Amino acid sequence: MKIILLGAPGAGKGTQAKRLAEKYEIPHISTGDIFRANIKNATPIGVVAKSYIDKGQLVPDEVTVEIVKQRLQEEDAEKGYLLDGFPRNIFQAEELDKFSNVEKVVDINVDLDKLLARITGRRVCPKCGESYHVTMLNGSTTCSHCGGELVQRPDDNEETVKSRLSVYEKQTAPLIEYYKKAGKLVTVDGDKAIDEVFKAIVEVLG
Ligand code: AP5
């Protein structure tokens, strides 16, 4: 199963991808996670990526496309994969078409005006990657899975989130039409409880 999860920042792509990857036993490939790992390890890619991510802008296509191209050549992605955060503009989608044949594109649809609160309230575990919203935590600051101390992503501040949402509208939203035309698009309502969204995705994937 070769799947793309499409959706605005905060729509729930990462939350759902984690669950879907377990269910379908395919790798969850998140370009955002790959960049954050590079930033943590201070690699040359990490240095470039940080300068764009901090401003809420897209990392240049030549860097991003090459990373995904190489990752999809790894053995675990032969049978299928779940792409989260890629492609993010028409150019990336056209490049992806040249090296892989995506079967379905799931658009997780949430009104943009609800997303600012979702993202600024997100807390993540740097140890295991689990993601929470402050409203679920009842004041706790530790991860219920591994006990790690929860943190806020540096790009989850209000100013950067506004820029990310604007980039989404201009550059990423046109992919909805792109994949509709290709007959690959399925849409789910992302403004429901996490378990309900998961069920809806499993249903549309058939
Ligand atoms: P990336 O890491 O991909 O961030 P994003 O697309 O902005 O998406 P998010 O991780 O913010 O949101 P999400 O949809 O995964 O939501 P989540 O499940 O966490 O990219 C970061 C940056 O890297 C980009 O800005 C760019 O600079 C760069 N980059 C990445 N890919 C790139 C590419 N292809 N090209 C160029 N640059 C690239 O959920 C959010 C919150 O909501 C959580 O708190 C969660 O608990 C909560 N939540 C989730 N679902 C629900 C629900 N159903 N109801 C209520 N709350 C929910």
PDB file of N, CA and C in Angstrom, residues 23-110:
ATOM      1  N   LYS A  23      -0.889  -0.582  11.768  1.00  0.00           N
ATOM      2  CA  LYS A  23      -1.951  -1.448  11.251  1.00  0.00           C
ATOM      3  C   LYS A  23      -1.542  -2.126   9.943  1.00  0.00           C
ATOM      4  N   TYR A  24      -0.979  -1.332   9.035  1.00  0.00           N
ATOM      5  CA  TYR A  24      -0.672  -1.895   7.713  1.00  0.00           C
ATOM      6  C   TYR A  24       0.766  -2.420   7.590  1.00  0.00           C
ATOM      7  N   GLU A  25       1.526  -2.270   8.678  1.00  0.00           N
ATOM      8  CA  GLU A  25       2.920  -2.740   8.716  1.00  0.00           C
ATOM      9  C   GLU A  25       3.741  -2.188   7.550  1.00  0.00           C
ATOM     10  N   ILE A  26       3.639  -0.886   7.385  1.00  0.00           N
ATOM     11  CA  ILE A  26       4.452  -0.195   6.374  1.00  0.00           C
ATOM     12  C   ILE A  26       5.161   0.973   7.073  1.00  0.00           C
ATOM     13  N   PRO A  27       6.321   1.405   6.538  1.00  0.00           N
ATOM     14  CA  PRO A  27       7.039   2.485   7.230  1.00  0.00           C
ATOM     15  C   PRO A  27       6.342   3.837   7.123  1.00  0.00           C
ATOM     16  N   HIS A  28       6.396   4.576   8.217  1.00  0.00           N
ATOM     17  CA  HIS A  28       5.878   5.953   8.275  1.00  0.00           C
ATOM     18  C   HIS A  28       7.046   6.868   7.939  1.00  0.00           C
ATOM     19  N   ILE A  29       6.962   7.530   6.798  1.00  0.00           N
ATOM     20  CA  ILE A  29       8.071   8.385   6.364  1.00  0.00           C
ATOM     21  C   ILE A  29       7.633   9.835   6.433  1.00  0.00           C
ATOM     22  N   SER A  30       8.162  10.544   7.421  1.00  0.00           N
ATOM     23  CA  SER A  30       7.791  11.944   7.634  1.00  0.00           C
ATOM     24  C   SER A  30       9.001  12.824   7.314  1.00  0.00           C
ATOM     25  N   THR A  31       8.873  13.684   6.312  1.00  0.00           N
ATOM     26  CA  THR A  31      10.007  14.553   5.984  1.00  0.00           C
ATOM     27  C   THR A  31      10.303  15.494   7.161  1.00  0.00           C
ATOM     28  N   GLY A  32       9.265  15.922   7.860  1.00  0.00           N
ATOM     29  CA  GLY A  32       9.478  16.786   9.034  1.00  0.00           C
ATOM     30  C   GLY A  32      10.332  16.067  10.076  1.00  0.00           C
ATOM     31  N   ASP A  33      10.017  14.782  10.354  1.00  0.00           N
ATOM     32  CA  ASP A  33      10.800  14.004  11.332  1.00  0.00           C
ATOM     33  C   ASP A  33      12.240  13.825  10.852  1.00  0.00           C
ATOM     34  N   ILE A  34      12.393  13.577   9.547  1.00  0.00           N
ATOM     35  CA  ILE A  34      13.751  13.386   9.006  1.00  0.00           C
ATOM     36  C   ILE A  34      14.566  14.680   9.196  1.00  0.00           C
ATOM     37  N   PHE A  35      13.932  15.822   8.906  1.00  0.00           N
ATOM     38  CA  PHE A  35      14.647  17.098   9.097  1.00  0.00           C
ATOM     39  C   PHE A  35      14.977  17.334  10.573  1.00  0.00           C
ATOM     40  N   ARG A  36      14.004  17.031  11.459  1.00  0.00           N
ATOM     41  CA  ARG A  36      14.260  17.268  12.895  1.00  0.00           C
ATOM     42  C   ARG A  36      15.399  16.374  13.408  1.00  0.00           C
ATOM     43  N   ALA A  37      15.477  15.136  12.897  1.00  0.00           N
ATOM     44  CA  ALA A  37      16.580  14.243  13.304  1.00  0.00           C
ATOM     45  C   ALA A  37      17.911  14.815  12.811  1.00  0.00           C
ATOM     46  N   ASN A  38      17.909  15.368  11.610  1.00  0.00           N
ATOM     47  CA  ASN A  38      19.142  15.979  11.075  1.00  0.00           C
ATOM     48  C   ASN A  38      19.543  17.223  11.859  1.00  0.00           C
ATOM     49  N   ILE A  39      18.530  17.985  12.295  1.00  0.00           N
ATOM     50  CA  ILE A  39      18.832  19.191  13.092  1.00  0.00           C
ATOM     51  C   ILE A  39      19.453  18.762  14.427  1.00  0.00           C
ATOM     52  N   LYS A  40      18.862  17.730  15.032  1.00  0.00           N
ATOM     53  CA  LYS A  40      19.360  17.242  16.328  1.00  0.00           C
ATOM     54  C   LYS A  40      20.812  16.784  16.216  1.00  0.00           C
ATOM     55  N   ASN A  41      21.136  16.142  15.097  1.00  0.00           N
ATOM     56  CA  ASN A  41      22.498  15.610  14.916  1.00  0.00           C
ATOM     57  C   ASN A  41      23.435  16.612  14.247  1.00  0.00           C
ATOM     58  N   ALA A  42      22.939  17.835  14.039  1.00  0.00           N
ATOM     59  CA  ALA A  42      23.737  18.916  13.441  1.00  0.00           C
ATOM     60  C   ALA A  42      24.406  18.501  12.127  1.00  0.00           C
ATOM     61  N   THR A  43      23.692  17.795  11.275  1.00  0.00           N
ATOM     62  CA  THR A  43      24.240  17.411   9.959  1.00  0.00           C
ATOM     63  C   THR A  43      24.144  18.620   9.019  1.00  0.00           C
ATOM     64  N   PRO A  44      24.867  18.579   7.873  1.00  0.00           N
ATOM     65  CA  PRO A  44      24.744  19.692   6.917  1.00  0.00           C
ATOM     66  C   PRO A  44      23.288  19.898   6.463  1.00  0.00           C
ATOM     67  N   ILE A  45      22.547  18.809   6.245  1.00  0.00           N
ATOM     68  CA  ILE A  45      21.127  18.950   5.871  1.00  0.00           C
ATOM     69  C   ILE A  45      20.353  19.631   6.998  1.00  0.00           C
ATOM     70  N   GLY A  46      20.677  19.252   8.219  1.00  0.00           N
ATOM     71  CA  GLY A  46      19.999  19.834   9.382  1.00  0.00           C
ATOM     72  C   GLY A  46      20.212  21.344   9.473  1.00  0.00           C
ATOM     73  N   VAL A  47      21.428  21.773   9.169  1.00  0.00           N
ATOM     74  CA  VAL A  47      21.741  23.211   9.243  1.00  0.00           C
ATOM     75  C   VAL A  47      20.909  23.979   8.206  1.00  0.00           C
ATOM     76  N   VAL A  48      20.844  23.437   6.990  1.00  0.00           N
ATOM     77  CA  VAL A  48      20.041  24.097   5.942  1.00  0.00           C
ATOM     78  C   VAL A  48      18.559  24.075   6.343  1.00  0.00           C
ATOM     79  N   ALA A  49      18.072  22.884   6.733  1.00  0.00           N
ATOM     80  CA  ALA A  49      16.640  22.728   7.041  1.00  0.00           C
ATOM     81  C   ALA A  49      16.202  23.680   8.156  1.00  0.00           C
ATOM     82  N   LYS A  50      17.028  23.810   9.188  1.00  0.00           N
ATOM     83  CA  LYS A  50      16.644  24.635  10.342  1.00  0.00           C
ATOM     84  C   LYS A  50      16.346  26.075   9.932  1.00  0.00           C
ATOM     85  N   SER A  51      17.144  26.589   8.997  1.00  0.00           N
ATOM     86  CA  SER A  51      16.957  27.997   8.630  1.00  0.00           C
ATOM     87  C   SER A  51      15.601  28.225   7.959  1.00  0.00           C
ATOM     88  N   TYR A  52      15.051  27.210   7.314  1.00  0.00           N
ATOM     89  CA  TYR A  52      13.731  27.340   6.686  1.00  0.00           C
ATOM     90  C   TYR A  52      12.609  26.994   7.671  1.00  0.00           C
ATOM     91  N   ILE A  53      12.800  25.900   8.413  1.00  0.00           N
ATOM     92  CA  ILE A  53      11.749  25.436   9.339  1.00  0.00           C
ATOM     93  C   ILE A  53      11.454  26.501  10.396  1.00  0.00           C
ATOM     94  N   ASP A  54      12.490  27.151  10.900  1.00  0.00           N
ATOM     95  CA  ASP A  54      12.302  28.186  11.928  1.00  0.00           C
ATOM     96  C   ASP A  54      11.422  29.320  11.423  1.00  0.00           C
ATOM     97  N   LYS A  55      11.428  29.548  10.103  1.00  0.00           N
ATOM     98  CA  LYS A  55      10.604  30.632   9.544  1.00  0.00           C
ATOM     99  C   LYS A  55       9.266  30.123   9.020  1.00  0.00           C
ATOM    100  N   GLY A  56       9.053  28.816   9.114  1.00  0.00           N
ATOM    101  CA  GLY A  56       7.793  28.249   8.621  1.00  0.00           C
ATOM    102  C   GLY A  56       7.752  28.120   7.120  1.00  0.00           C
ATOM    103  N   GLN A  57       8.927  28.154   6.493  1.00  0.00           N
ATOM    104  CA  GLN A  57       8.978  28.023   5.026  1.00  0.00           C
ATOM    105  C   GLN A  57       9.384  26.609   4.626  1.00  0.00           C
ATOM    106  N   LEU A  58       9.171  26.287   3.352  1.00  0.00           N
ATOM    107  CA  LEU A  58       9.547  24.957   2.880  1.00  0.00           C
ATOM    108  C   LEU A  58      11.054  24.867   2.677  1.00  0.00           C
ATOM    109  N   VAL A  59      11.603  23.722   3.066  1.00  0.00           N
ATOM    110  CA  VAL A  59      13.010  23.429   2.786  1.00  0.00           C
ATOM    111  C   VAL A  59      13.119  23.262   1.257  1.00  0.00           C
ATOM    112  N   PRO A  60      14.203  23.735   0.626  1.00  0.00           N
ATOM    113  CA  PRO A  60      14.280  23.681  -0.845  1.00  0.00           C
ATOM    114  C   PRO A  60      14.016  22.283  -1.420  1.00  0.00           C
ATOM    115  N   ASP A  61      13.331  22.288  -2.568  1.00  0.00           N
ATOM    116  CA  ASP A  61      12.923  21.034  -3.203  1.00  0.00           C
ATOM    117  C   ASP A  61      14.090  20.094  -3.481  1.00  0.00           C
ATOM    118  N   GLU A  62      15.230  20.656  -3.919  1.00  0.00           N
ATOM    119  CA  GLU A  62      16.330  19.752  -4.308  1.00  0.00           C
ATOM    120  C   GLU A  62      16.827  18.926  -3.113  1.00  0.00           C
ATOM    121  N   VAL A  63      16.745  19.503  -1.927  1.00  0.00           N
ATOM    122  CA  VAL A  63      17.149  18.759  -0.725  1.00  0.00           C
ATOM    123  C   VAL A  63      16.083  17.716  -0.401  1.00  0.00           C
ATOM    124  N   THR A  64      14.837  18.161  -0.376  1.00  0.00           N
ATOM    125  CA  THR A  64      13.733  17.322   0.101  1.00  0.00           C
ATOM    126  C   THR A  64      13.468  16.134  -0.830  1.00  0.00           C
ATOM    127  N   VAL A  65      13.432  16.395  -2.121  1.00  0.00           N
ATOM    128  CA  VAL A  65      13.105  15.328  -3.079  1.00  0.00           C
ATOM    129  C   VAL A  65      14.155  14.220  -3.012  1.00  0.00           C
ATOM    130  N   GLU A  66      15.419  14.609  -2.931  1.00  0.00           N
ATOM    131  CA  GLU A  66      16.505  13.622  -2.900  1.00  0.00           C
ATOM    132  C   GLU A  66      16.399  12.737  -1.651  1.00  0.00           C
ATOM    133  N   ILE A  67      16.039  13.349  -0.525  1.00  0.00           N
ATOM    134  CA  ILE A  67      15.907  12.578   0.722  1.00  0.00           C
ATOM    135  C   ILE A  67      14.825  11.507   0.564  1.00  0.00           C
ATOM    136  N   VAL A  68      13.693  11.904   0.002  1.00  0.00           N
ATOM    137  CA  VAL A  68      12.578  10.954  -0.131  1.00  0.00           C
ATOM    138  C   VAL A  68      12.916   9.878  -1.165  1.00  0.00           C
ATOM    139  N   LYS A  69      13.535  10.302  -2.265  1.00  0.00           N
ATOM    140  CA  LYS A  69      13.910   9.349  -3.302  1.00  0.00           C
ATOM    141  C   LYS A  69      14.798   8.236  -2.710  1.00  0.00           C
ATOM    142  N   GLN A  70      15.776   8.645  -1.924  1.00  0.00           N
ATOM    143  CA  GLN A  70      16.678   7.659  -1.318  1.00  0.00           C
ATOM    144  C   GLN A  70      15.959   6.793  -0.287  1.00  0.00           C
ATOM    145  N   ARG A  71      15.108   7.433   0.505  1.00  0.00           N
ATOM    146  CA  ARG A  71      14.409   6.676   1.560  1.00  0.00           C
ATOM    147  C   ARG A  71      13.500   5.607   0.957  1.00  0.00           C
ATOM    148  N   LEU A  72      12.867   5.919  -0.169  1.00  0.00           N
ATOM    149  CA  LEU A  72      11.939   4.952  -0.778  1.00  0.00           C
ATOM    150  C   LEU A  72      12.668   3.781  -1.430  1.00  0.00           C
ATOM    151  N   GLN A  73      13.985   3.935  -1.594  1.00  0.00           N
ATOM    152  CA  GLN A  73      14.752   2.822  -2.164  1.00  0.00           C
ATOM    153  C   GLN A  73      15.143   1.802  -1.100  1.00  0.00           C
ATOM    154  N   GLU A  74      14.903   2.143   0.166  1.00  0.00           N
ATOM    155  CA  GLU A  74      15.270   1.195   1.227  1.00  0.00           C
ATOM    156  C   GLU A  74      14.307   0.010   1.212  1.00  0.00           C
ATOM    157  N   GLU A  75      14.822  -1.125   1.688  1.00  0.00           N
ATOM    158  CA  GLU A  75      14.087  -2.384   1.567  1.00  0.00           C
ATOM    159  C   GLU A  75      12.696  -2.349   2.203  1.00  0.00           C
ATOM    160  N   ASP A  76      12.591  -1.702   3.362  1.00  0.00           N
ATOM    161  CA  ASP A  76      11.308  -1.734   4.070  1.00  0.00           C
ATOM    162  C   ASP A  76      10.198  -0.985   3.341  1.00  0.00           C
ATOM    163  N   ALA A  77      10.574  -0.165   2.339  1.00  0.00           N
ATOM    164  CA  ALA A  77       9.556   0.612   1.614  1.00  0.00           C
ATOM    165  C   ALA A  77       9.143  -0.060   0.298  1.00  0.00           C
ATOM    166  N   GLU A  78       9.720  -1.243   0.052  1.00  0.00           N
ATOM    167  CA  GLU A  78       9.418  -1.924  -1.216  1.00  0.00           C
ATOM    168  C   GLU A  78       7.938  -2.249  -1.351  1.00  0.00           C
ATOM    169  N   LYS A  79       7.357  -2.780  -0.267  1.00  0.00           N
ATOM    170  CA  LYS A  79       5.957  -3.225  -0.335  1.00  0.00           C
ATOM    171  C   LYS A  79       4.971  -2.080  -0.180  1.00  0.00           C
ATOM    172  N   GLY A  80       5.413  -1.023   0.450  1.00  0.00           N
ATOM    173  CA  GLY A  80       4.506   0.093   0.662  1.00  0.00           C
ATOM    174  C   GLY A  80       5.087   1.096   1.635  1.00  0.00           C
ATOM    175  N   TYR A  81       4.403   2.226   1.764  1.00  0.00           N
ATOM    176  CA  TYR A  81       4.861   3.278   2.672  1.00  0.00           C
ATOM    177  C   TYR A  81       3.726   4.264   2.906  1.00  0.00           C
ATOM    178  N   LEU A  82       3.952   5.061   3.937  1.00  0.00           N
ATOM    179  CA  LEU A  82       3.000   6.099   4.287  1.00  0.00           C
ATOM    180  C   LEU A  82       3.773   7.409   4.323  1.00  0.00           C
ATOM    181  N   LEU A  83       3.553   8.256   3.332  1.00  0.00           N
ATOM    182  CA  LEU A  83       4.279   9.528   3.287  1.00  0.00           C
ATOM    183  C   LEU A  83       3.503  10.597   4.056  1.00  0.00           C
ATOM    184  N   ASP A  84       4.190  11.250   4.984  1.00  0.00           N
ATOM    185  CA  ASP A  84       3.561  12.272   5.837  1.00  0.00           C
ATOM    186  C   ASP A  84       4.367  13.566   5.669  1.00  0.00           C
ATOM    187  N   GLY A  85       3.761  14.555   4.997  1.00  0.00           N
ATOM    188  CA  GLY A  85       4.459  15.842   4.818  1.00  0.00           C
ATOM    189  C   GLY A  85       5.188  15.946   3.487  1.00  0.00           C
ATOM    190  N   PHE A  86       5.042  14.961   2.656  1.00  0.00           N
ATOM    191  CA  PHE A  86       5.635  14.978   1.313  1.00  0.00           C
ATOM    192  C   PHE A  86       4.668  14.292   0.369  1.00  0.00           C
ATOM    193  N   PRO A  87       4.399  14.814  -0.811  1.00  0.00           N
ATOM    194  CA  PRO A  87       4.876  16.088  -1.338  1.00  0.00           C
ATOM    195  C   PRO A  87       4.137  17.273  -0.720  1.00  0.00           C
ATOM    196  N   ARG A  88       4.734  18.451  -0.915  1.00  0.00           N
ATOM    197  CA  ARG A  88       4.179  19.657  -0.315  1.00  0.00           C
ATOM    198  C   ARG A  88       3.973  20.765  -1.328  1.00  0.00           C
ATOM    199  N   ASN A  89       4.287  20.479  -2.569  1.00  0.00           N
ATOM    200  CA  ASN A  89       3.968  21.414  -3.663  1.00  0.00           C
ATOM    201  C   ASN A  89       3.890  20.588  -4.961  1.00  0.00           C
ATOM    202  N   ILE A  90       3.454  21.242  -6.032  1.00  0.00           N
ATOM    203  CA  ILE A  90       3.241  20.506  -7.284  1.00  0.00           C
ATOM    204  C   ILE A  90       4.563  19.931  -7.809  1.00  0.00           C
ATOM    205  N   PHE A  91       5.645  20.693  -7.689  1.00  0.00           N
ATOM    206  CA  PHE A  91       6.930  20.203  -8.191  1.00  0.00           C
ATOM    207  C   PHE A  91       7.308  18.887  -7.503  1.00  0.00           C
ATOM    208  N   GLN A  92       7.177  18.843  -6.177  1.00  0.00           N
ATOM    209  CA  GLN A  92       7.522  17.613  -5.438  1.00  0.00           C
ATOM    210  C   GLN A  92       6.634  16.449  -5.877  1.00  0.00           C
ATOM    211  N   ALA A  93       5.346  16.740  -6.135  1.00  0.00           N
ATOM    212  CA  ALA A  93       4.422  15.674  -6.562  1.00  0.00           C
ATOM    213  C   ALA A  93       4.822  15.138  -7.935  1.00  0.00           C
ATOM    214  N   GLU A  94       5.214  16.034  -8.813  1.00  0.00           N
ATOM    215  CA  GLU A  94       5.626  15.593 -10.154  1.00  0.00           C
ATOM    216  C   GLU A  94       6.904  14.765 -10.088  1.00  0.00           C
ATOM    217  N   GLU A  95       7.818  15.184  -9.215  1.00  0.00           N
ATOM    218  CA  GLU A  95       9.053  14.411  -9.052  1.00  0.00           C
ATOM    219  C   GLU A  95       8.745  13.022  -8.479  1.00  0.00           C
ATOM    220  N   LEU A  96       7.874  12.982  -7.482  1.00  0.00           N
ATOM    221  CA  LEU A  96       7.498  11.690  -6.873  1.00  0.00           C
ATOM    222  C   LEU A  96       6.911  10.758  -7.928  1.00  0.00           C
ATOM    223  N   ASP A  97       6.079  11.307  -8.813  1.00  0.00           N
ATOM    224  CA  ASP A  97       5.493  10.485  -9.880  1.00  0.00           C
ATOM    225  C   ASP A  97       6.565   9.821 -10.738  1.00  0.00           C
ATOM    226  N   LYS A  98       7.749  10.437 -10.814  1.00  0.00           N
ATOM    227  CA  LYS A  98       8.808   9.871 -11.654  1.00  0.00           C
ATOM    228  C   LYS A  98       9.491   8.670 -10.996  1.00  0.00           C
ATOM    229  N   PHE A  99       9.490   8.606  -9.649  1.00  0.00           N
ATOM    230  CA  PHE A  99      10.194   7.483  -9.034  1.00  0.00           C
ATOM    231  C   PHE A  99       9.333   6.544  -8.186  1.00  0.00           C
ATOM    232  N   SER A 100       8.032   6.832  -8.073  1.00  0.00           N
ATOM    233  CA  SER A 100       7.177   5.878  -7.360  1.00  0.00           C
ATOM    234  C   SER A 100       5.726   6.040  -7.783  1.00  0.00           C
ATOM    235  N   ASN A 101       4.986   4.953  -7.649  1.00  0.00           N
ATOM    236  CA  ASN A 101       3.597   4.996  -8.074  1.00  0.00           C
ATOM    237  C   ASN A 101       2.664   4.967  -6.854  1.00  0.00           C
ATOM    238  N   VAL A 102       2.269   6.149  -6.409  1.00  0.00           N
ATOM    239  CA  VAL A 102       1.395   6.260  -5.246  1.00  0.00           C
ATOM    240  C   VAL A 102       0.002   5.721  -5.593  1.00  0.00           C
ATOM    241  N   GLU A 103      -0.582   4.965  -4.646  1.00  0.00           N
ATOM    242  CA  GLU A 103      -1.906   4.403  -4.946  1.00  0.00           C
ATOM    243  C   GLU A 103      -3.037   5.287  -4.450  1.00  0.00           C
ATOM    244  N   LYS A 104      -2.915   5.778  -3.217  1.00  0.00           N
ATOM    245  CA  LYS A 104      -4.003   6.605  -2.681  1.00  0.00           C
ATOM    246  C   LYS A 104      -3.465   7.800  -1.913  1.00  0.00           C
ATOM    247  N   VAL A 105      -4.222   8.883  -1.971  1.00  0.00           N
ATOM    248  CA  VAL A 105      -3.853  10.099  -1.256  1.00  0.00           C
ATOM    249  C   VAL A 105      -5.019  10.454  -0.329  1.00  0.00           C
ATOM    250  N   VAL A 106      -4.746  10.425   0.974  1.00  0.00           N
ATOM    251  CA  VAL A 106      -5.800  10.711   1.952  1.00  0.00           C
ATOM    252  C   VAL A 106      -5.662  12.151   2.413  1.00  0.00           C
ATOM    253  N   ASP A 107      -6.660  12.964   2.115  1.00  0.00           N
ATOM    254  CA  ASP A 107      -6.636  14.353   2.582  1.00  0.00           C
ATOM    255  C   ASP A 107      -7.397  14.433   3.905  1.00  0.00           C
ATOM    256  N   ILE A 108      -6.701  14.820   4.968  1.00  0.00           N
ATOM    257  CA  ILE A 108      -7.351  15.004   6.275  1.00  0.00           C
ATOM    258  C   ILE A 108      -7.767  16.461   6.359  1.00  0.00           C
ATOM    259  N   ASN A 109      -9.066  16.655   6.271  1.00  0.00           N
ATOM    260  CA  ASN A 109      -9.576  18.017   6.115  1.00  0.00           C
ATOM    261  C   ASN A 109     -10.023  18.632   7.451  1.00  0.00           C
ATOM    262  N   VAL A 110      -9.408  19.754   7.815  1.00  0.00           N
ATOM    263  CA  VAL A 110      -9.810  20.500   9.027  1.00  0.00           C
ATOM    264  C   VAL A 110      -9.802  21.984   8.669  1.00  0.00           C
TER     265      VAL A 110
END
